[in-house]
PDB file of C-alpha atoms in Angstrom:
ATOM      1  CA  MET A   1     -96.958 111.139-130.933  1.00 80.00           C
ATOM      2  CA  PRO A   2     -93.829 108.894-133.266  1.00 85.00           C
ATOM      3  CA  PRO A   3     -90.450 110.462-132.815  1.00 89.00           C
ATOM      4  CA  ARG A   4     -90.866 111.755-136.573  1.00 88.00           C
ATOM      5  CA  ALA A   5     -93.935 113.870-136.227  1.00 92.00           C
ATOM      6  CA  LYS A   6     -92.249 115.651-132.642  1.00 94.00           C
ATOM      7  CA  ALA A   7     -89.574 116.720-134.459  1.00 96.00           C
ATOM      8  CA  PHE A   8     -91.127 117.392-137.595  1.00 97.00           C
ATOM      9  CA  ARG A   9     -93.380 120.093-135.694  1.00 96.00           C
ATOM     10  CA  ARG A  10     -89.992 121.595-133.080  1.00 96.00           C
ATOM     11  CA  ARG A  11     -88.010 122.209-136.229  1.00 97.00           C
ATOM     12  CA  LEU A  12     -91.583 123.971-138.124  1.00 97.00           C
ATOM     13  CA  LEU A  13     -91.644 126.100-134.748  1.00 97.00           C
ATOM     14  CA  ARG A  14     -88.270 126.606-134.405  1.00 97.00           C
ATOM     15  CA  TRP A  15     -87.460 128.501-138.419  1.00 97.00           C
ATOM     16  CA  TYR A  16     -91.368 129.670-137.521  1.00 97.00           C
ATOM     17  CA  GLY A  17     -90.096 131.946-134.290  1.00 95.00           C
ATOM     18  CA  ARG A  18     -87.240 133.123-136.542  1.00 95.00           C
ATOM     19  CA  ASN A  19     -88.508 133.381-140.014  1.00 95.00           C
ATOM     20  CA  ARG A  20     -92.507 134.270-139.771  1.00 94.00           C
ATOM     21  CA  ARG A  21     -94.031 136.475-141.701  1.00 94.00           C
ATOM     22  CA  ARG A  22     -94.212 140.422-140.488  1.00 94.00           C
ATOM     23  CA  LEU A  23     -98.348 140.482-140.950  1.00 95.00           C
ATOM     24  CA  PRO A  24    -100.434 143.072-140.060  1.00 94.00           C
ATOM     25  CA  TRP A  25    -103.102 140.863-138.390  1.00 94.00           C
ATOM     26  CA  ARG A  26    -100.323 138.920-136.491  1.00 91.00           C
ATOM     27  CA  GLY A  27    -100.052 138.660-133.209  1.00 86.00           C
ATOM     28  CA  VAL A  28    -103.780 140.233-133.061  1.00 88.00           C
ATOM     29  CA  ARG A  29    -106.197 138.929-130.738  1.00 87.00           C
ATOM     30  CA  ASP A  30    -108.979 141.092-131.188  1.00 94.00           C
ATOM     31  CA  PRO A  31    -111.853 138.491-132.380  1.00 96.00           C
ATOM     32  CA  TYR A  32    -113.697 140.150-134.895  1.00 97.00           C
ATOM     33  CA  ALA A  33    -110.231 141.316-136.722  1.00 97.00           C
ATOM     34  CA  VAL A  34    -108.875 137.909-137.031  1.00 97.00           C
ATOM     35  CA  LEU A  35    -112.520 137.306-138.552  1.00 97.00           C
ATOM     36  CA  VAL A  36    -111.568 139.877-141.192  1.00 97.00           C
ATOM     37  CA  SER A  37    -108.868 138.891-142.762  1.00 97.00           C
ATOM     38  CA  GLU A  38    -109.454 135.107-142.378  1.00 96.00           C
ATOM     39  CA  VAL A  39    -112.562 136.206-144.479  1.00 97.00           C
ATOM     40  CA  MET A  40    -110.709 138.847-146.936  1.00 96.00           C
ATOM     41  CA  LEU A  41    -107.399 136.155-147.459  1.00 94.00           C
ATOM     42  CA  GLN A  42    -109.926 133.090-148.768  1.00 92.00           C
ATOM     43  CA  GLN A  43    -109.178 132.765-152.085  1.00 86.00           C
ATOM     44  CA  THR A  44    -107.169 136.355-151.998  1.00 89.00           C
ATOM     45  CA  GLN A  45    -103.326 136.936-152.658  1.00 89.00           C
ATOM     46  CA  VAL A  46    -102.190 138.075-149.088  1.00 93.00           C
ATOM     47  CA  THR A  47    -100.335 140.758-151.189  1.00 92.00           C
ATOM     48  CA  ARG A  48    -104.111 142.219-151.826  1.00 93.00           C
ATOM     49  CA  VAL A  49    -105.180 142.288-148.014  1.00 95.00           C
ATOM     50  CA  LEU A  50    -103.019 144.098-147.009  1.00 95.00           C
ATOM     51  CA  THR A  51    -104.572 147.171-148.900  1.00 94.00           C
ATOM     52  CA  TYR A  52    -107.595 146.407-147.988  1.00 96.00           C
ATOM     53  CA  TYR A  53    -107.423 145.001-144.152  1.00 97.00           C
ATOM     54  CA  PRO A  54    -106.472 148.000-142.792  1.00 96.00           C
ATOM     55  CA  ARG A  55    -108.700 150.457-143.714  1.00 96.00           C
ATOM     56  CA  PHE A  56    -111.189 148.380-144.030  1.00 97.00           C
ATOM     57  CA  LEU A  57    -111.493 148.022-140.246  1.00 97.00           C
ATOM     58  CA  ALA A  58    -110.901 151.741-140.287  1.00 97.00           C
ATOM     59  CA  ARG A  59    -113.858 152.331-141.627  1.00 97.00           C
ATOM     60  CA  TYR A  60    -115.225 149.399-139.417  1.00 98.00           C
ATOM     61  CA  PRO A  61    -113.231 148.955-136.227  1.00 97.00           C
ATOM     62  CA  THR A  62    -115.943 146.240-134.197  1.00 96.00           C
ATOM     63  CA  LEU A  63    -118.448 144.072-135.170  1.00 96.00           C
ATOM     64  CA  GLU A  64    -121.537 146.461-134.216  1.00 97.00           C
ATOM     65  CA  ASP A  65    -119.964 148.954-136.607  1.00 98.00           C
ATOM     66  CA  LEU A  66    -120.346 146.441-139.494  1.00 98.00           C
ATOM     67  CA  ALA A  67    -123.840 145.085-138.182  1.00 97.00           C
ATOM     68  CA  ALA A  68    -124.902 148.362-138.217  1.00 97.00           C
ATOM     69  CA  SER A  69    -123.251 149.671-141.701  1.00 97.00           C
ATOM     70  CA  PRO A  70    -126.018 149.218-144.954  1.00 97.00           C
ATOM     71  CA  ALA A  71    -125.152 146.624-146.911  1.00 96.00           C
ATOM     72  CA  ASP A  72    -124.260 148.211-150.249  1.00 96.00           C
ATOM     73  CA  ALA A  73    -122.028 150.583-148.208  1.00 96.00           C
ATOM     74  CA  VAL A  74    -119.895 147.403-146.704  1.00 96.00           C
ATOM     75  CA  ARG A  75    -120.115 145.827-150.382  1.00 95.00           C
ATOM     76  CA  GLU A  76    -118.461 149.782-151.474  1.00 94.00           C
ATOM     77  CA  GLU A  77    -115.881 149.262-148.901  1.00 94.00           C
ATOM     78  CA  TRP A  78    -114.851 145.529-150.538  1.00 95.00           C
ATOM     79  CA  ARG A  79    -115.179 146.938-153.769  1.00 93.00           C
ATOM     80  CA  GLY A  80    -111.464 145.996-155.805  1.00 93.00           C
ATOM     81  CA  LEU A  81    -111.331 142.560-153.399  1.00 92.00           C
ATOM     82  CA  GLY A  82    -113.485 140.770-155.728  1.00 91.00           C
ATOM     83  CA  TYR A  83    -115.788 137.575-154.592  1.00 90.00           C
ATOM     84  CA  TYR A  84    -118.458 139.652-153.405  1.00 93.00           C
ATOM     85  CA  ALA A  85    -120.216 137.309-151.524  1.00 96.00           C
ATOM     86  CA  ARG A  86    -117.993 137.140-148.853  1.00 96.00           C
ATOM     87  CA  ALA A  87    -118.621 140.195-148.029  1.00 96.00           C
ATOM     88  CA  ARG A  88    -122.092 139.819-147.865  1.00 97.00           C
ATOM     89  CA  ASN A  89    -121.694 137.053-146.129  1.00 97.00           C
ATOM     90  CA  LEU A  90    -118.934 138.817-143.707  1.00 97.00           C
ATOM     91  CA  HIS A  91    -121.739 141.550-143.144  1.00 98.00           C
ATOM     92  CA  ALA A  92    -124.271 138.893-141.888  1.00 98.00           C
ATOM     93  CA  ALA A  93    -122.283 137.282-139.804  1.00 98.00           C
ATOM     94  CA  ALA A  94    -121.671 140.487-137.937  1.00 98.00           C
ATOM     95  CA  ARG A  95    -125.397 141.258-137.946  1.00 97.00           C
ATOM     96  CA  GLN A  96    -126.292 137.871-136.661  1.00 97.00           C
ATOM     97  CA  VAL A  97    -123.425 138.187-134.088  1.00 97.00           C
ATOM     98  CA  VAL A  98    -124.771 141.058-132.888  1.00 97.00           C
ATOM     99  CA  ALA A  99    -128.412 140.168-132.577  1.00 96.00           C
ATOM    100  CA  ASP A 100    -127.187 137.196-129.749  1.00 94.00           C
ATOM    101  CA  GLY A 101    -125.154 139.148-127.472  1.00 93.00           C
ATOM    102  CA  GLY A 102    -122.617 140.409-130.227  1.00 89.00           C
ATOM    103  CA  ARG A 103    -119.152 138.316-129.245  1.00 93.00           C
ATOM    104  CA  LEU A 104    -117.757 135.938-131.630  1.00 95.00           C
ATOM    105  CA  PRO A 105    -118.209 132.331-129.791  1.00 95.00           C
ATOM    106  CA  ARG A 106    -114.964 130.261-129.148  1.00 94.00           C
ATOM    107  CA  ASP A 107    -115.708 126.913-130.182  1.00 96.00           C
ATOM    108  CA  PRO A 108    -115.068 126.004-133.965  1.00 96.00           C
ATOM    109  CA  ASP A 109    -119.060 124.022-134.324  1.00 96.00           C
ATOM    110  CA  ALA A 110    -120.614 127.542-133.222  1.00 97.00           C
ATOM    111  CA  LEU A 111    -118.391 129.617-135.727  1.00 97.00           C
ATOM    112  CA  ARG A 112    -119.459 126.895-138.763  1.00 97.00           C
ATOM    113  CA  ARG A 113    -123.566 127.938-138.051  1.00 96.00           C
ATOM    114  CA  LEU A 114    -122.213 131.556-139.434  1.00 97.00           C
ATOM    115  CA  PRO A 115    -122.787 133.049-142.719  1.00 96.00           C
ATOM    116  CA  GLY A 116    -119.411 132.431-144.834  1.00 94.00           C
ATOM    117  CA  ILE A 117    -117.563 130.475-142.575  1.00 96.00           C
ATOM    118  CA  GLY A 118    -116.201 127.338-143.263  1.00 96.00           C
ATOM    119  CA  ARG A 119    -113.697 124.731-141.222  1.00 96.00           C
ATOM    120  CA  TYR A 120    -110.595 126.353-141.831  1.00 96.00           C
ATOM    121  CA  THR A 121    -111.794 129.687-141.454  1.00 97.00           C
ATOM    122  CA  ALA A 122    -113.264 128.627-138.159  1.00 97.00           C
ATOM    123  CA  GLY A 123    -110.201 126.371-136.916  1.00 97.00           C
ATOM    124  CA  ALA A 124    -107.975 129.393-137.597  1.00 97.00           C
ATOM    125  CA  VAL A 125    -110.332 132.230-135.730  1.00 97.00           C
ATOM    126  CA  ALA A 126    -110.723 129.537-132.750  1.00 97.00           C
ATOM    127  CA  SER A 127    -106.823 129.067-133.085  1.00 97.00           C
ATOM    128  CA  LEU A 128    -105.715 132.461-133.297  1.00 96.00           C
ATOM    129  CA  ALA A 129    -108.210 134.270-131.371  1.00 96.00           C
ATOM    130  CA  PHE A 130    -109.126 131.908-128.364  1.00 96.00           C
ATOM    131  CA  GLY A 131    -105.534 129.389-128.785  1.00 95.00           C
ATOM    132  CA  ALA A 132    -108.164 126.448-129.448  1.00 96.00           C
ATOM    133  CA  ARG A 133    -106.257 124.393-129.120  1.00 97.00           C
ATOM    134  CA  VAL A 134    -107.604 123.382-133.369  1.00 97.00           C
ATOM    135  CA  PRO A 135    -106.036 122.874-136.585  1.00 97.00           C
ATOM    136  CA  ALA A 136    -106.760 125.350-139.492  1.00 97.00           C
ATOM    137  CA  VAL A 137    -105.951 123.221-142.702  1.00 96.00           C
ATOM    138  CA  ASP A 138    -105.650 125.581-145.594  1.00 95.00           C
ATOM    139  CA  THR A 139    -104.403 124.894-149.464  1.00 94.00           C
ATOM    140  CA  ASN A 140    -100.488 125.368-147.839  1.00 95.00           C
ATOM    141  CA  ALA A 141    -100.876 123.187-144.583  1.00 97.00           C
ATOM    142  CA  ALA A 142    -102.251 121.108-146.604  1.00 96.00           C
ATOM    143  CA  ARG A 143     -99.098 120.401-149.085  1.00 96.00           C
ATOM    144  CA  VAL A 144     -97.126 120.625-146.756  1.00 97.00           C
ATOM    145  CA  LEU A 145     -98.587 117.714-144.365  1.00 97.00           C
ATOM    146  CA  ALA A 146     -99.108 115.537-147.602  1.00 97.00           C
ATOM    147  CA  ARG A 147     -95.799 115.901-148.960  1.00 96.00           C
ATOM    148  CA  VAL A 148     -94.150 115.335-145.335  1.00 97.00           C
ATOM    149  CA  PHE A 149     -95.988 112.476-144.703  1.00 96.00           C
ATOM    150  CA  GLY A 150     -96.573 111.014-147.977  1.00 95.00           C
ATOM    151  CA  VAL A 151    -100.456 111.039-147.526  1.00 95.00           C
ATOM    152  CA  ARG A 152    -101.073 110.406-151.142  1.00 91.00           C
ATOM    153  CA  GLY A 153    -104.095 111.441-153.385  1.00 89.00           C
ATOM    154  CA  LYS A 154    -106.003 114.235-155.243  1.00 85.00           C
ATOM    155  CA  LYS A 155    -107.158 117.286-154.026  1.00 83.00           C
ATOM    156  CA  GLY A 156    -110.269 118.081-153.084  1.00 82.00           C
ATOM    157  CA  ASP A 157    -110.801 113.211-152.424  1.00 89.00           C
ATOM    158  CA  ALA A 158    -112.321 113.257-149.156  1.00 92.00           C
ATOM    159  CA  ALA A 159    -110.465 110.486-147.859  1.00 93.00           C
ATOM    160  CA  ARG A 160    -107.308 112.693-148.421  1.00 95.00           C
ATOM    161  CA  GLU A 161    -108.628 115.473-146.785  1.00 95.00           C
ATOM    162  CA  ARG A 162    -109.952 113.315-143.418  1.00 95.00           C
ATOM    163  CA  ARG A 163    -106.646 112.303-142.931  1.00 96.00           C
ATOM    164  CA  LEU A 164    -105.377 115.289-143.174  1.00 97.00           C
ATOM    165  CA  TRP A 165    -107.696 116.873-140.884  1.00 97.00           C
ATOM    166  CA  THR A 166    -106.980 114.120-138.956  1.00 96.00           C
ATOM    167  CA  LEU A 167    -102.808 114.690-139.009  1.00 96.00           C
ATOM    168  CA  ALA A 168    -103.021 118.224-138.288  1.00 96.00           C
ATOM    169  CA  ALA A 169    -105.571 117.642-135.430  1.00 96.00           C
ATOM    170  CA  ARG A 170    -102.929 115.760-133.715  1.00 96.00           C
ATOM    171  CA  LEU A 171    -100.069 117.363-134.235  1.00 96.00           C
ATOM    172  CA  VAL A 172    -100.811 121.503-132.958  1.00 96.00           C
ATOM    173  CA  ALA A 173     -98.202 122.137-130.836  1.00 92.00           C
ATOM    174  CA  PRO A 174     -99.821 122.763-126.928  1.00 92.00           C
ATOM    175  CA  GLY A 175    -100.127 126.174-126.327  1.00 94.00           C
ATOM    176  CA  ARG A 176     -98.992 127.052-129.350  1.00 95.00           C
ATOM    177  CA  ALA A 177    -102.060 126.556-131.243  1.00 96.00           C
ATOM    178  CA  ALA A 178    -101.629 130.085-133.695  1.00 96.00           C
ATOM    179  CA  ASP A 179     -98.322 129.822-134.029  1.00 96.00           C
ATOM    180  CA  TRP A 180     -98.595 126.284-134.764  1.00 97.00           C
ATOM    181  CA  ASN A 181    -101.257 126.993-137.743  1.00 97.00           C
ATOM    182  CA  GLN A 182     -99.219 130.060-139.109  1.00 96.00           C
ATOM    183  CA  ALA A 183     -96.322 128.112-139.443  1.00 97.00           C
ATOM    184  CA  LEU A 184     -97.874 125.392-141.365  1.00 97.00           C
ATOM    185  CA  MET A 185     -98.834 128.274-143.261  1.00 96.00           C
ATOM    186  CA  ASP A 186     -95.854 129.837-143.450  1.00 97.00           C
ATOM    187  CA  LEU A 187     -93.921 127.258-144.611  1.00 98.00           C
ATOM    188  CA  GLY A 188     -96.066 126.137-147.166  1.00 97.00           C
ATOM    189  CA  ALA A 189     -96.400 129.550-149.206  1.00 95.00           C
ATOM    190  CA  THR A 190     -92.153 130.635-148.935  1.00 95.00           C
ATOM    191  CA  THR A 191     -91.645 127.540-149.179  1.00 96.00           C
ATOM    192  CA  CYS A 192     -92.223 124.348-150.010  1.00 97.00           C
ATOM    193  CA  VAL A 193     -94.740 125.469-152.342  1.00 96.00           C
ATOM    194  CA  ALA A 194     -96.902 123.981-155.129  1.00 93.00           C
ATOM    195  CA  ARG A 195     -94.308 124.189-158.128  1.00 92.00           C
ATOM    196  CA  ASN A 196     -90.899 123.204-157.621  1.00 90.00           C
ATOM    197  CA  PRO A 197     -90.936 123.579-154.043  1.00 94.00           C
ATOM    198  CA  ARG A 198     -87.342 125.092-152.277  1.00 92.00           C
ATOM    199  CA  CYS A 199     -86.369 121.650-150.582  1.00 93.00           C
ATOM    200  CA  GLY A 200     -82.838 122.484-150.109  1.00 90.00           C
ATOM    201  CA  ARG A 201     -83.635 125.666-148.102  1.00 92.00           C
ATOM    202  CA  CYS A 202     -86.098 123.490-145.989  1.00 95.00           C
ATOM    203  CA  PRO A 203     -86.051 123.160-142.311  1.00 96.00           C
ATOM    204  CA  VAL A 204     -87.730 120.420-142.096  1.00 96.00           C
ATOM    205  CA  ARG A 205     -86.064 118.420-145.026  1.00 95.00           C
ATOM    206  CA  PRO A 206     -84.904 115.591-142.741  1.00 93.00           C
ATOM    207  CA  VAL A 207     -87.818 114.620-141.529  1.00 95.00           C
ATOM    208  CA  CYS A 208     -89.723 114.808-144.477  1.00 96.00           C
ATOM    209  CA  ALA A 209     -91.044 111.670-147.126  1.00 94.00           C
ATOM    210  CA  ALA A 210     -91.053 114.245-150.288  1.00 91.00           C
ATOM    211  CA  GLY A 211     -88.002 116.272-149.405  1.00 79.00           C
ATOM    212  CA  SER A 212     -85.242 113.135-148.283  1.00 69.00           C
ATOM    213  CA  ARG A 213     -85.660 112.346-152.108  1.00 65.00           C
ATOM    214  CA  VAL A 214     -83.618 115.401-152.184  1.00 60.00           C
ATOM    215  CA  ASP A 215     -79.443 116.214-152.080  1.00 58.00           C
ATOM    216  CA  PRO A 216     -79.468 117.820-148.642  1.00 54.00           C
ATOM    217  CA  ARG A 217     -76.188 119.605-149.983  1.00 55.00           C
ATOM    218  CA  ASP A 218     -78.060 121.556-152.639  1.00 55.00           C
ATOM    219  CA  PRO A 219     -79.787 124.524-151.227  1.00 52.00           C
ATOM    220  CA  ARG A 220     -81.137 125.406-154.633  1.00 56.00           C
ATOM    221  CA  ALA A 221     -82.241 121.729-154.769  1.00 53.00           C
ATOM    222  CA  ARG A 222     -85.613 121.377-155.376  1.00 54.00           C
ATOM    223  CA  LEU A 223     -88.594 118.706-155.561  1.00 53.00           C
ATOM    224  CA  ARG A 224     -89.382 116.639-159.144  1.00 47.00           C
TER     225      ARG A 224
END
């Protein structure tokens, strides 16, 4: 791995150890609970999920409980969170897993065969719940990687997406896949934001292709 990439990983993990967001699903190793959180977080702000996540798990504490519930009851529990296809897919996935033996698969490719689980969600569940050394590139992580390593192209461009996922896979820290994937997401959500990123306060600015253009002496410096 190139020295700059190593320095990036080292700096980001050190920052994450001190600044990680305190969220109710952080540190949870129950694959089902991880899956619920990741499905809820799809296209939804963290602040909204904070209310729904504990309530949903109180109603359906296990995969078997969710699978046994009528579809209307699941939808009612999801009411207000929006994007109801997620609830239908989560319910269908639970029923499929229970029918297949009751255990969520550890392998990302197997996870992707379940309803509503795409590449990101599969990587997140595999790394957070099972410790698999696989990437999980959401919008925040993609933004960080693109800026740090100068990956060009528009959001959604196939070539850009392939490069970002390949880069992410190489960077996953051995033995710390969960921390690494969440560190990328946290930096993108709190510092390397879409508009007016806080480059002057960013822990990886010295090794960032975009952040190197700002004045490191100004903590209020932002990328233009």
